[in-house]
Short mmCIF file of C-alpha atoms in Angstrom, two decimals:
data_model
loop_
_atom_site.label_atom_id
_atom_site.label_comp_id
_atom_site.label_asym_id
_atom_site.label_seq_id
_atom_site.Cartn_x
_atom_site.Cartn_y
_atom_site.Cartn_z
CA MET A 1 19.15 -3.06 -54.12
CA GLU A 2 20.88 -5.40 -51.47
CA LYS A 3 22.89 -2.24 -49.64
CA ALA A 4 18.89 -1.49 -48.92
CA LYS A 5 17.85 -4.60 -48.15
CA ARG A 6 20.61 -4.65 -45.23
CA THR A 7 19.78 -0.93 -44.46
CA VAL A 8 15.98 -2.00 -43.67
CA THR A 9 16.96 -5.20 -41.38
CA CYS A 10 19.53 -2.88 -39.49
CA VAL A 11 16.64 -0.66 -38.53
CA PHE A 12 14.28 -3.57 -37.55
CA ALA A 13 17.18 -5.38 -35.27
CA LEU A 14 17.98 -1.79 -33.79
CA ALA A 15 13.87 -1.38 -33.38
CA PHE A 16 13.70 -4.76 -31.48
CA ALA A 17 16.63 -4.58 -29.54
CA SER A 18 15.37 -0.98 -28.03
CA ALA A 19 12.45 -3.05 -27.36
CA ALA A 20 13.61 -5.59 -25.74
CA PHE A 21 15.70 -3.20 -23.73
CA GLY A 22 12.60 -2.21 -21.23
CA TYR A 23 11.86 0.52 -19.27
CA GLY A 24 12.33 0.73 -15.68
CA GLU A 25 13.96 -0.72 -12.35
CA GLU A 26 12.78 -4.41 -13.66
CA ASN A 27 15.63 -4.87 -15.40
CA VAL A 28 17.85 -4.64 -12.48
CA SER A 29 15.24 -6.71 -9.85
CA GLY A 30 17.15 -8.96 -7.75
CA CYS A 31 20.18 -9.51 -5.16
CA TRP A 32 23.45 -8.35 -6.33
CA ALA A 33 26.86 -8.28 -5.20
CA PHE A 34 30.17 -5.97 -5.84
CA GLU A 35 31.74 -7.87 -8.86
CA THR A 36 35.23 -7.93 -6.59
CA ALA A 37 33.38 -9.26 -3.52
CA PRO A 38 30.83 -11.61 -5.30
CA ASP A 39 29.80 -13.97 -2.58
CA THR A 40 28.52 -11.07 -0.44
CA PRO A 41 25.12 -9.40 -1.29
CA CYS A 42 25.35 -5.51 -0.90
CA VAL A 43 22.37 -4.58 -2.24
CA SER A 44 18.87 -5.67 -3.39
CA VAL A 45 16.23 -4.39 -5.66
CA THR A 46 12.32 -5.49 -5.22
CA ASN A 47 9.05 -3.74 -4.56
CA GLY A 48 10.25 -0.57 -6.05
CA VAL A 49 12.76 -0.48 -2.97
CA VAL A 50 16.50 -0.71 -3.22
CA TRP A 51 18.14 -2.34 0.14
CA ILE A 52 21.30 -1.28 0.85
CA PHE A 53 23.90 -3.74 3.56
CA GLY A 54 25.83 -1.56 5.36
CA ASN A 55 27.38 -1.39 9.28
CA ASN A 56 25.95 -5.23 9.56
CA ILE A 57 22.12 -4.12 8.70
CA TRP A 58 19.81 -4.10 5.56
CA THR A 59 17.94 -0.70 5.25
CA PRO A 60 15.61 0.54 2.64
CA THR A 61 16.39 3.59 0.74
CA LEU A 62 14.06 6.36 -0.37
CA ARG A 63 13.64 6.07 -4.69
CA SER A 64 14.57 9.29 -6.45
CA SER A 65 13.73 8.35 -10.09
CA THR A 66 13.46 5.34 -12.73
CA LEU A 67 15.65 5.06 -15.09
CA GLU A 68 15.44 3.70 -18.48
CA ARG A 69 17.10 0.78 -17.66
CA GLY A 70 17.30 0.93 -13.87
CA ILE A 71 16.74 3.26 -10.76
CA CYS A 72 17.79 6.04 -8.78
CA PHE A 73 17.38 6.12 -4.77
CA ASP A 74 18.81 8.85 -1.85
CA PHE A 75 20.90 6.70 0.71
CA GLY A 76 22.88 8.31 3.73
CA ARG A 77 22.99 8.52 7.39
CA GLY A 78 23.03 11.24 9.99
CA GLY A 79 20.93 13.62 7.38
CA LYS A 80 23.23 13.61 4.86
CA ARG A 81 21.71 11.61 1.94
CA GLN A 82 23.61 10.94 -1.36
CA GLY A 83 22.24 9.89 -4.68
CA PHE A 84 23.05 6.61 -6.01
CA ALA A 85 22.21 4.66 -9.41
CA ILE A 86 21.79 0.47 -10.54
CA TRP A 87 21.95 0.36 -14.06
CA GLN A 88 22.32 -0.88 -16.97
CA PRO A 89 23.99 1.00 -20.04
CA CYS A 90 21.98 0.87 -23.46
CA ARG A 91 23.13 3.66 -25.21
CA MET A 92 25.73 3.81 -27.27
CA TRP A 93 27.75 6.99 -25.96
CA GLU A 94 27.22 5.12 -22.42
CA PHE A 95 29.45 1.93 -23.41
CA GLU A 96 32.21 4.36 -24.80
CA SER A 97 31.84 6.42 -21.64
CA LEU A 98 32.64 3.38 -19.67
CA LYS A 99 35.36 2.03 -21.72
CA LYS A 100 36.99 5.51 -21.44
CA ARG A 101 37.26 4.90 -18.01
CA GLY A 102 38.66 1.10 -18.81
CA ILE A 103 35.25 -0.57 -18.38
CA GLU A 104 33.98 -2.90 -21.23
CA ALA A 105 30.72 -3.23 -20.93
CA SER A 106 28.04 -5.47 -22.71
CA THR A 107 24.50 -5.46 -22.92
CA GLY A 108 22.57 -6.38 -19.48
CA ASP A 109 25.87 -5.52 -16.91
CA VAL A 110 24.72 -3.93 -14.16
CA PHE A 111 26.72 -1.23 -12.79
CA PHE A 112 26.55 0.81 -9.11
CA SER A 113 27.40 4.37 -9.21
CA SER A 114 26.53 7.74 -7.79
CA SER A 115 24.08 10.09 -9.26
CA GLU A 116 23.14 13.49 -9.75
CA ASN A 117 19.43 14.97 -10.74
CA GLY A 118 18.13 11.79 -11.58
CA HIS A 119 20.81 10.61 -13.91
CA PRO A 120 24.06 7.92 -13.38
CA LYS A 121 27.57 9.28 -13.40
CA PHE A 122 30.68 7.42 -14.45
CA GLY A 123 32.74 8.47 -11.25
CA HIS A 124 33.21 5.63 -8.77
CA ILE A 125 31.60 3.34 -10.78
CA ARG A 126 31.49 -0.53 -9.98
CA ARG A 127 29.84 -3.53 -11.84
CA LEU A 128 27.56 -5.80 -9.87
CA VAL A 129 27.14 -9.48 -10.09
CA ARG A 130 24.08 -11.49 -9.02
CA ALA A 131 24.02 -12.74 -5.81
CA LYS A 132 22.13 -14.94 -3.15
CA PRO A 133 19.54 -13.27 -1.37
CA PRO A 134 19.97 -13.36 2.30
CA ASP A 135 17.91 -14.99 4.79
CA TRP A 136 14.98 -11.89 4.95
CA GLY A 137 12.95 -14.19 7.21
CA ALA A 138 15.79 -13.84 9.74
CA ILE A 139 16.75 -10.70 9.46
CA ARG A 140 13.29 -9.61 9.90
CA ASN A 141 12.89 -11.21 13.48
CA ALA A 142 8.82 -10.61 13.52
CA ALA A 143 8.73 -10.83 17.22
CA ALA A 144 10.83 -7.60 17.90
CA TYR A 145 7.72 -5.41 16.28
CA ALA A 146 4.76 -6.17 18.58
CA GLY A 147 4.18 -3.72 21.44
CA PHE A 148 3.00 -0.10 21.39
CA TRP A 149 5.55 2.56 19.74
CA LYS A 150 5.33 6.52 19.79
CA SER A 151 7.06 8.32 17.28
CA SER A 152 9.14 11.24 18.36
CA GLY A 153 9.32 13.98 16.02
CA ARG A 154 8.58 17.34 16.39
CA ARG A 155 5.58 18.30 13.96
CA LYS A 156 2.09 17.04 13.61
CA PHE A 157 1.91 13.47 11.73
CA ASP A 158 -0.64 13.53 9.30
CA ILE A 159 -2.89 10.37 8.41
CA SER A 160 -5.54 11.43 6.21
CA PHE A 161 -7.74 10.03 4.04
CA VAL A 162 -8.84 10.82 0.52
CA PRO A 163 -12.43 10.95 -0.09
CA LYS A 164 -14.06 7.92 -1.18
CA SER A 165 -15.83 9.26 -4.18
CA ARG A 166 -17.30 6.09 -5.69
CA SER A 167 -18.05 2.18 -4.40
CA ASP A 168 -15.34 0.62 -6.68
CA ASN A 169 -13.12 3.28 -5.21
CA PRO A 170 -11.68 2.72 -2.11
CA PRO A 171 -10.33 5.65 0.17
CA THR A 172 -6.22 5.83 -0.24
CA ALA A 173 -4.06 5.92 2.87
CA LYS A 174 -1.99 8.83 3.11
CA LEU A 175 0.60 8.37 5.75
CA GLY A 176 3.20 11.36 6.30
CA ARG A 177 3.87 14.05 4.56
CA GLY A 178 6.79 16.25 3.15
CA SER A 179 8.90 16.39 0.44
CA PRO A 180 10.04 13.43 -1.02
CA GLY A 181 13.23 12.32 0.36
CA SER A 182 13.53 14.41 3.49
CA GLN A 183 14.37 13.38 6.58
CA SER A 184 11.14 14.27 8.65
CA ASP A 185 10.77 15.31 12.10
CA SER A 186 7.10 15.12 11.67
CA GLY A 187 4.78 12.30 14.00
CA ALA A 188 5.21 13.96 17.04
CA GLY A 189 3.31 11.93 19.74
CA ILE A 190 1.74 9.36 17.37
CA LEU A 191 1.04 6.13 19.20
CA LEU A 192 1.32 2.98 16.90
CA LYS A 193 0.50 -0.60 18.43
CA ILE A 194 1.67 -3.53 16.15
CA ARG A 195 -0.16 -6.72 16.97
CA GLU A 196 1.17 -10.38 17.11
CA ASP A 197 -1.37 -11.48 14.12
CA GLY A 198 0.70 -8.61 11.96
CA LYS A 199 -1.81 -5.68 12.32
CA ALA A 200 -0.68 -1.99 12.30
CA ILE A 201 -2.75 0.16 14.23
CA PHE A 202 -2.34 4.58 14.02
CA ALA A 203 -4.22 6.46 17.06
CA THR A 204 -4.96 8.92 14.17
CA GLY A 205 -6.97 11.78 17.05
CA ARG A 206 -9.65 11.56 14.41
CA THR A 207 -12.77 12.13 16.46
CA ASP A 208 -15.32 10.37 13.95
CA ASP A 209 -12.50 7.14 13.03
CA PRO A 210 -9.92 7.34 15.68
CA TYR A 211 -8.21 4.42 14.36
CA ALA A 212 -6.57 3.30 10.91
CA VAL A 213 -5.99 -0.34 10.70
CA PHE A 214 -3.67 -1.88 7.88
CA PRO A 215 -2.26 -5.14 7.35
CA MET A 216 1.70 -5.81 7.47
CA LEU A 217 3.12 -7.98 4.79
CA PRO A 218 6.83 -8.94 4.87
CA SER A 219 9.19 -7.38 2.81
CA GLU A 220 12.49 -8.30 2.59
CA GLY A 221 14.42 -6.82 5.89
CA GLY A 222 11.12 -5.13 7.12
CA TYR A 223 7.78 -5.04 6.79
CA CYS A 224 4.96 -2.90 4.36
CA LEU A 225 1.58 -1.71 5.27
CA GLU A 226 -1.06 -2.84 2.41
CA CYS A 227 -2.69 0.44 1.56
CA ARG A 228 -4.86 0.81 -1.22
CA ARG A 229 -4.46 3.21 -4.30
CA GLU A 230 -6.73 5.91 -5.52
CA GLY A 231 -8.22 5.01 -8.73
CA ASP A 232 -8.55 1.48 -9.37
CA GLY A 233 -8.76 0.17 -6.00
CA SER A 234 -5.94 -2.15 -6.31
CA VAL A 235 -3.37 -2.51 -3.40
CA ASP A 236 -0.04 -0.42 -2.95
CA LEU A 237 3.19 -1.90 -0.97
CA PHE A 238 6.04 -0.71 0.03
CA ARG A 239 5.80 2.14 -2.99
CA SER A 240 3.75 3.85 -0.54
CA SER A 241 4.93 2.48 2.96
CA GLY A 242 7.37 0.68 5.28
CA ILE A 243 8.40 -0.37 8.90
CA TRP A 244 12.01 -1.89 9.66
CA ILE A 245 13.91 -1.71 13.30
CA ARG A 246 17.45 -0.45 13.70
CA PRO A 247 20.14 -2.38 15.57
CA ASP A 248 19.62 0.24 18.26
CA GLY A 249 15.95 -0.95 18.73
CA LYS A 250 14.28 2.27 17.36
CA LEU A 251 11.44 1.47 14.51
CA LEU A 252 11.50 3.67 11.37
CA PHE A 253 8.31 4.52 9.64
CA TYR A 254 8.57 5.23 5.84
CA ALA A 255 5.64 7.07 4.16
CA ASN A 256 5.58 9.23 1.06
CA GLY A 257 9.10 9.60 0.92
CA GLU A 258 9.49 10.41 4.85
CA ILE A 259 11.12 8.84 7.64
CA THR A 260 9.61 9.13 11.23
CA VAL A 261 11.28 7.24 14.18
CA PHE A 262 9.34 5.37 16.79
CA GLU A 263 10.42 4.23 20.58
CA ARG A 264 8.89 1.94 22.65
CA THR A 265 6.36 3.14 25.18
CA ASP A 266 4.36 2.43 28.19
CA GLU A 267 1.40 4.49 26.70
CA ARG A 268 -1.78 2.40 25.58
CA PHE A 269 -5.01 2.62 23.67
CA ASP A 270 -7.78 0.13 23.70
CA ASP A 271 -7.58 -1.90 20.35
CA PRO A 272 -9.78 -1.74 18.07
CA VAL A 273 -9.57 -5.02 16.27
CA ASP A 274 -10.25 -6.97 19.65
CA ALA A 275 -13.35 -4.91 19.85
CA ARG A 276 -14.57 -5.34 16.70
CA LYS A 277 -14.13 -8.93 17.08
CA SER A 278 -16.21 -8.59 20.25
CA ALA A 279 -18.82 -6.54 18.18
CA VAL A 280 -18.94 -9.49 15.87
CA ALA A 281 -18.86 -12.31 18.22
CA ASN A 282 -21.76 -10.95 20.30
CA ARG A 283 -23.79 -9.74 17.34
CA ALA A 284 -23.66 -6.37 18.37
CA ILE A 285 -22.12 -4.66 15.53
CA HIS A 286 -23.17 -0.22 15.85
CA GLY A 287 -22.16 2.22 14.01
CA VAL A 288 -22.86 3.72 10.37
CA TRP A 289 -21.30 2.67 6.83
CA GLY A 290 -22.09 4.28 3.76
CA LEU A 291 -21.61 6.37 0.55
CA ASN A 292 -22.55 9.94 -0.21
CA ASP A 293 -21.55 11.46 -3.03
CA ASP A 294 -24.01 12.89 -5.55
CA PHE A 295 -26.24 10.16 -6.69
CA ASP A 296 -23.84 7.45 -5.60
CA ILE A 297 -25.78 7.24 -2.22
CA LEU A 298 -25.75 3.85 0.28
CA ILE A 299 -25.98 4.38 4.12
CA LEU A 300 -26.69 1.50 6.15
CA ALA A 301 -26.97 2.36 10.11
CA PHE A 302 -26.41 -0.75 12.41
CA ASP A 303 -27.77 -0.89 16.14
CA ARG A 304 -26.19 -3.04 18.64
CA CYS A 305 -30.43 -4.11 19.18
CA GLY A 306 -31.19 -5.64 15.94
CA LYS A 307 -32.55 -2.75 14.12
CA GLY A 308 -31.29 -0.24 11.44
CA HIS A 309 -32.25 1.78 8.30
CA MET A 310 -30.90 2.38 5.18
CA ALA A 311 -30.69 5.80 3.02
CA SER A 312 -30.92 5.99 -0.33
CA LEU A 313 -32.03 7.91 -3.63
CA LEU A 314 -35.21 6.17 -2.60
CA GLY A 315 -35.68 7.20 0.87
CA THR A 316 -34.87 6.08 4.24
CA ILE A 317 -36.11 2.37 4.72
CA PRO A 318 -35.94 0.60 8.15
CA PHE A 319 -35.14 -2.98 8.45
CA VAL A 320 -34.14 -5.47 11.31
CA TRP A 321 -30.83 -7.49 11.05
CA GLU A 322 -29.39 -10.61 11.98
CA MET A 323 -25.92 -12.32 11.52
CA ASN A 324 -25.80 -16.10 10.99
CA ALA A 325 -23.51 -18.49 11.93
CA SER A 326 -20.84 -17.60 8.84
CA GLY A 327 -20.98 -14.02 10.39
CA ARG A 328 -22.76 -12.74 7.53
CA ILE A 329 -25.02 -9.63 8.86
CA ILE A 330 -28.57 -10.34 7.03
CA CYS A 331 -30.71 -6.88 7.27
CA LYS A 332 -34.78 -7.65 6.17
CA THR A 333 -37.51 -5.71 5.40
CA ASP A 334 -40.75 -6.28 4.03
CA VAL A 335 -40.84 -2.79 2.58
CA LYS A 336 -41.58 -2.49 -1.34
CA VAL A 337 -39.11 -0.99 -3.65
CA THR A 338 -40.04 1.85 -6.13
CA PHE A 339 -37.41 3.29 -8.23
CA PRO A 340 -37.67 6.47 -9.84
CA ASP A 341 -38.55 5.38 -13.17
CA GLY A 342 -41.28 3.32 -11.91
CA SER A 343 -39.67 0.15 -12.73
CA ARG A 344 -39.65 -3.10 -10.19
CA GLU A 345 -42.26 -1.78 -8.30
CA GLY A 346 -43.36 -4.44 -5.88
CA ASP A 347 -40.66 -6.33 -6.09
CA GLU A 348 -39.16 -7.31 -2.13
CA PHE A 349 -35.70 -6.95 -1.22
CA ARG A 350 -32.77 -7.84 1.52
CA ILE A 351 -29.22 -6.47 2.23
CA GLU A 352 -26.68 -8.99 2.87
CA CYS A 353 -23.20 -7.58 4.55
CA GLU A 354 -19.63 -8.99 5.33
CA TYR A 355 -18.10 -7.17 7.67
CA ASP A 356 -14.19 -6.12 7.27
CA ILE A 357 -13.03 -6.06 10.66
CA VAL A 358 -9.62 -4.76 9.79
CA ARG A 359 -10.77 -1.99 7.81
CA ASN A 360 -13.93 -1.07 9.29
CA GLU A 361 -15.88 -1.76 6.31
CA MET A 362 -19.00 -3.07 4.79
CA LEU A 363 -19.19 -5.23 1.80
CA ALA A 364 -22.83 -4.55 0.73
CA GLU A 365 -24.91 -6.51 -1.03
CA LEU A 366 -28.84 -5.38 -2.38
CA ILE A 367 -30.54 -8.97 -3.78
CA VAL A 368 -33.97 -8.22 -5.16
CA LYS A 369 -36.82 -10.99 -4.94
CA THR A 370 -39.54 -10.23 -8.26
CA ALA A 371 -42.84 -11.01 -8.31
CA ASN A 372 -42.08 -14.50 -10.12
CA GLY A 373 -40.09 -15.65 -6.59
CA ARG A 374 -36.65 -15.49 -8.45
CA GLU A 375 -33.77 -13.20 -6.91
CA LYS A 376 -31.14 -10.86 -8.14
CA ARG A 377 -28.34 -9.63 -6.98
CA GLU A 378 -28.46 -6.15 -8.26
CA ILE A 379 -25.70 -4.20 -6.49
CA LYS A 380 -22.58 -4.83 -4.51
CA LYS A 381 -20.85 -1.84 -2.72
CA ARG A 382 -18.29 -1.39 0.00
CA LEU A 383 -19.24 1.25 2.44
CA PRO A 384 -16.66 2.59 4.57
CA PHE A 385 -17.01 3.22 8.15
CA MET A 386 -18.59 6.87 8.80
CA LYS A 387 -19.86 7.41 12.14
CA ALA A 388 -20.07 5.09 15.19
CA GLU A 389 -23.56 6.75 16.02
CA GLY A 390 -26.64 6.87 14.32
CA ASN A 391 -30.06 7.40 14.67
CA VAL A 392 -31.84 4.11 13.86
CA GLU A 393 -35.48 4.56 15.23
#
């Protein structure tokens, strides 16, 4: 009986230990140095990216796969890439394999090694110890990024957006294309402007919306782009994209597993952010923003003269608009609301919008005034830009 109790206790202890191990790169996040040089940080794992220090520069790598207690990544120079891993041993056979190589390992120890097919190899393995992170702010040198850049690849660079199907599902930015981990020649001739206020503007070449604007957020030795993810509308950072400058002055753009090289250029384009700021300052909003997906339809067209119209399942309703002192757009109409089922007949409504000049989106809110004089905020939708011209007459 006592033996059975001990067996059950051991089973629960092993189960608890396995649960405590966790899964993924969070087990090795932070800054590390080789045990033989503990005061010299050489690798940093954060935001899903492994940064390697070599040739006096910190360089982000291309993530390959996530391990049970670590991460695999590809790194190399001159077009030649090799697989590496940062990981914690957690299986008995791993500890035994390390011991055969003269390495005594304990739970929680972190190792750096080569990798193959998404798994660490036990050759050329080195132990890592915690290290003080470098001064990333000094490494970035924000002033060096500002200005115009042009890509030098041969194939066409692709900037596309997943169509917005629901108001709570903003479009996903897909910047770049190709197989993960490949050195890309894509990006021929695309222009990029990095503003001093930390906005990255890509000239897409599209006729309906020729610019893609993204906030740049500090990310270790470079910057990441703030991109919305498909599905939940949350923000994805360096896992989708990143920007950093090499010692030779060239700018590298990482997106969806590809690296595209940009160089300084004298070519220019009119800054759309400045144009949108001017339109807001002069109360001269002009264009069409909206959704048109099956039964989810709400389209707002604005003319700089102060007129506009709303299109929805109810039909098309004209309105007049003005901007208050705080920049909020107020769209008013005396048209009565009649829904298809006849409900709320006779209610009056207005639309209030907040204009996002960076993403070129309208956050629209439908406010209904009922017969008893009370106001109800009925619908709130984020409307992407559709086109520059719309018939509002």
